[in-house]
């Protein structure tokens, strides 16, 4: 039965995991207002520790790359120490957790960075709007929305600082007790802004050809792998995503360039967002996962709109090695058990996805046959 494939152990780089159910990174905004992680996050991740591997929520490596109220950072000693309490909590119950290293680039509103313009490869705004910081009389609940702004084109000096921030973030993550790191190259954030042709109009060695557009990623991977064994480094990408004004003239060629780079750098895994049904992101007309497979021999984690049987089938037929689950993890802390036993899944209340405290975060119960949960 193909569902069984999901529960076979796997070695990702140098990490052994007991099953192939990966918890996808989920921004949940439960750090404090200074972006320092809280004990509540430790409780939340520990509840989900029977995942083969937890990828943490996106965690900013630099204040200029942080544009999300109460999302966590990892640029300071205080943040690093606070993360250590979270990873200790996960390890105490037998789990494994990687830190997703993040910089939002053009998707940071000036409101978060003292009125400055955000940085990006080119002065092209993201499409749409995002949550602004709370007003002075904020009582909780939904945050006001504001459109993205035209960013400032990065100089080579800015690029050097960005690369160094990723290196420092990776070093801090290991000091914080994470088992490894995942470089966030997906979802229209700064690395993706360099990778995809629609957001990168640079005329220098960081823009134009695919080889030039992957250069920033290579420099970041070099900085990260100088701090962390590449066998404990993964990369998340979404080369077919068109969300937030993204787009590429040739996603298949871009995917191959990313895969070759990861192969040469000895990365443990690539985490590809390539949904099998539209939802968080549109299902692509031309999937690229086979192109990735042709150039990358490490682990491939696929993400996007999977349920248990579809995940088992994708692994059984060799399309992916593991599958990550995002939205199902919000309301199902015991997702591994539910998938294994084909139990019903609870529905998440998205009113609390990005705001709040315990409610809609740590108060979803494990399945009980005596009636709960759906
Ligand atoms: C509430 C929420 C927060 C998310 N935060 C992140 C994040 O921090 N980093 C990231 O790479 N993706 C993030 N995503 C995307 C998910 O990791 C995942 O790609 C998406 O939910 C699709 O997978 P699913 O169909 O299993 O939910 C987020 C998605 C949701 C719904």
Short mmCIF file of N, CA and C and ligand atoms in Angstrom, two decimals, residues 24-27 57-58 100 184 187 236 273 280 303-305 324-328 330 350 353-354, ligand 1:
data_model
loop_
_atom_site.label_atom_id
_atom_site.label_comp_id
_atom_site.label_asym_id
_atom_site.label_seq_id
_atom_site.Cartn_x
_atom_site.Cartn_y
_atom_site.Cartn_z
N UNK A 24 5.97 21.71 7.34
CA UNK A 24 6.40 22.85 6.51
C UNK A 24 6.52 24.10 7.39
N UNK A 25 7.37 25.04 6.99
CA UNK A 25 7.50 26.28 7.75
C UNK A 25 6.19 27.06 7.75
N UNK A 26 5.78 27.51 8.91
CA UNK A 26 4.52 28.26 9.05
C UNK A 26 4.73 29.48 9.94
N UNK A 27 4.67 30.66 9.35
CA UNK A 27 4.73 31.89 10.12
C UNK A 27 3.46 31.99 10.96
N UNK A 57 9.17 28.19 11.41
CA UNK A 57 8.65 29.36 10.71
C UNK A 57 9.81 30.22 10.20
N UNK A 58 9.56 31.01 9.16
CA UNK A 58 10.59 31.88 8.61
C UNK A 58 11.13 32.79 9.72
N UNK A 100 14.45 27.99 9.50
CA UNK A 100 14.32 28.57 8.15
C UNK A 100 14.83 30.02 8.17
N UNK A 184 15.68 30.06 2.95
CA UNK A 184 14.36 30.35 2.35
C UNK A 184 14.56 31.07 1.02
N UNK A 187 8.79 31.83 -2.34
CA UNK A 187 7.65 32.69 -1.97
C UNK A 187 7.86 34.19 -2.15
N UNK A 236 14.82 25.97 0.27
CA UNK A 236 13.42 25.95 -0.18
C UNK A 236 13.24 26.88 -1.38
N UNK A 273 8.30 23.83 -3.48
CA UNK A 273 6.85 24.08 -3.43
C UNK A 273 6.33 23.88 -4.85
N UNK A 280 -2.75 27.33 -1.52
CA UNK A 280 -1.82 28.37 -1.06
C UNK A 280 -1.15 29.02 -2.28
N UNK A 303 6.10 19.95 -1.64
CA UNK A 303 5.07 20.58 -0.82
C UNK A 303 3.93 21.09 -1.70
N UNK A 304 2.74 21.05 -1.11
CA UNK A 304 1.63 21.75 -1.71
C UNK A 304 0.39 20.92 -1.91
N UNK A 305 -0.57 21.10 -0.98
CA UNK A 305 -1.92 20.53 -1.10
C UNK A 305 -1.96 19.00 -1.04
N UNK A 324 6.09 17.66 2.62
CA UNK A 324 5.82 18.55 3.75
C UNK A 324 4.37 19.00 3.72
N UNK A 325 3.85 19.21 4.94
CA UNK A 325 2.46 19.61 5.15
C UNK A 325 2.46 20.94 5.90
N UNK A 326 1.75 21.92 5.36
CA UNK A 326 1.67 23.23 5.99
C UNK A 326 0.36 23.40 6.73
N UNK A 327 -0.68 23.79 5.98
CA UNK A 327 -1.97 24.07 6.63
C UNK A 327 -2.49 22.93 7.50
N UNK A 328 -2.31 21.65 7.10
CA UNK A 328 -2.82 20.58 7.98
C UNK A 328 -2.16 20.58 9.36
N UNK A 330 -1.60 23.14 11.21
CA UNK A 330 -2.12 24.17 12.12
C UNK A 330 -3.05 23.54 13.16
N UNK A 350 -8.52 30.06 10.57
CA UNK A 350 -7.50 30.96 10.03
C UNK A 350 -7.57 32.37 10.62
N UNK A 353 -4.46 32.39 12.46
CA UNK A 353 -3.25 31.86 11.80
C UNK A 353 -2.05 32.76 12.08
N UNK A 354 -2.25 34.06 11.96
CA UNK A 354 -1.12 34.99 12.04
C UNK A 354 -1.19 35.94 13.22
C1 LIG B 1 -0.21 30.37 7.97
C2 LIG B 1 0.87 30.10 6.96
C3 LIG B 1 2.18 30.52 7.21
C4 LIG B 1 3.21 30.21 6.32
N1 LIG B 1 4.49 30.58 6.61
C5 LIG B 1 5.52 30.18 5.81
C6 LIG B 1 6.87 30.45 6.18
O1 LIG B 1 7.16 31.02 7.24
N2 LIG B 1 7.85 30.03 5.33
C7 LIG B 1 7.57 29.37 4.15
O2 LIG B 1 8.49 29.01 3.42
N3 LIG B 1 6.30 29.09 3.80
C8 LIG B 1 5.28 29.45 4.62
N4 LIG B 1 3.99 29.12 4.29
C9 LIG B 1 3.75 28.20 3.16
C10 LIG B 1 3.67 26.76 3.66
O3 LIG B 1 4.92 26.31 4.16
C11 LIG B 1 3.22 25.80 2.54
O4 LIG B 1 4.08 25.97 1.45
C12 LIG B 1 1.78 26.04 2.11
O5 LIG B 1 0.92 26.10 3.23
C13 LIG B 1 1.30 24.96 1.14
O6 LIG B 1 1.38 23.70 1.78
P1 LIG B 1 0.03 22.97 2.30
O7 LIG B 1 -0.84 22.79 1.08
O8 LIG B 1 0.46 21.67 2.89
O9 LIG B 1 -0.62 23.89 3.28
C14 LIG B 1 2.93 29.47 5.14
C15 LIG B 1 1.60 29.08 4.87
C16 LIG B 1 0.59 29.38 5.76
C17 LIG B 1 -0.81 28.90 5.46
#
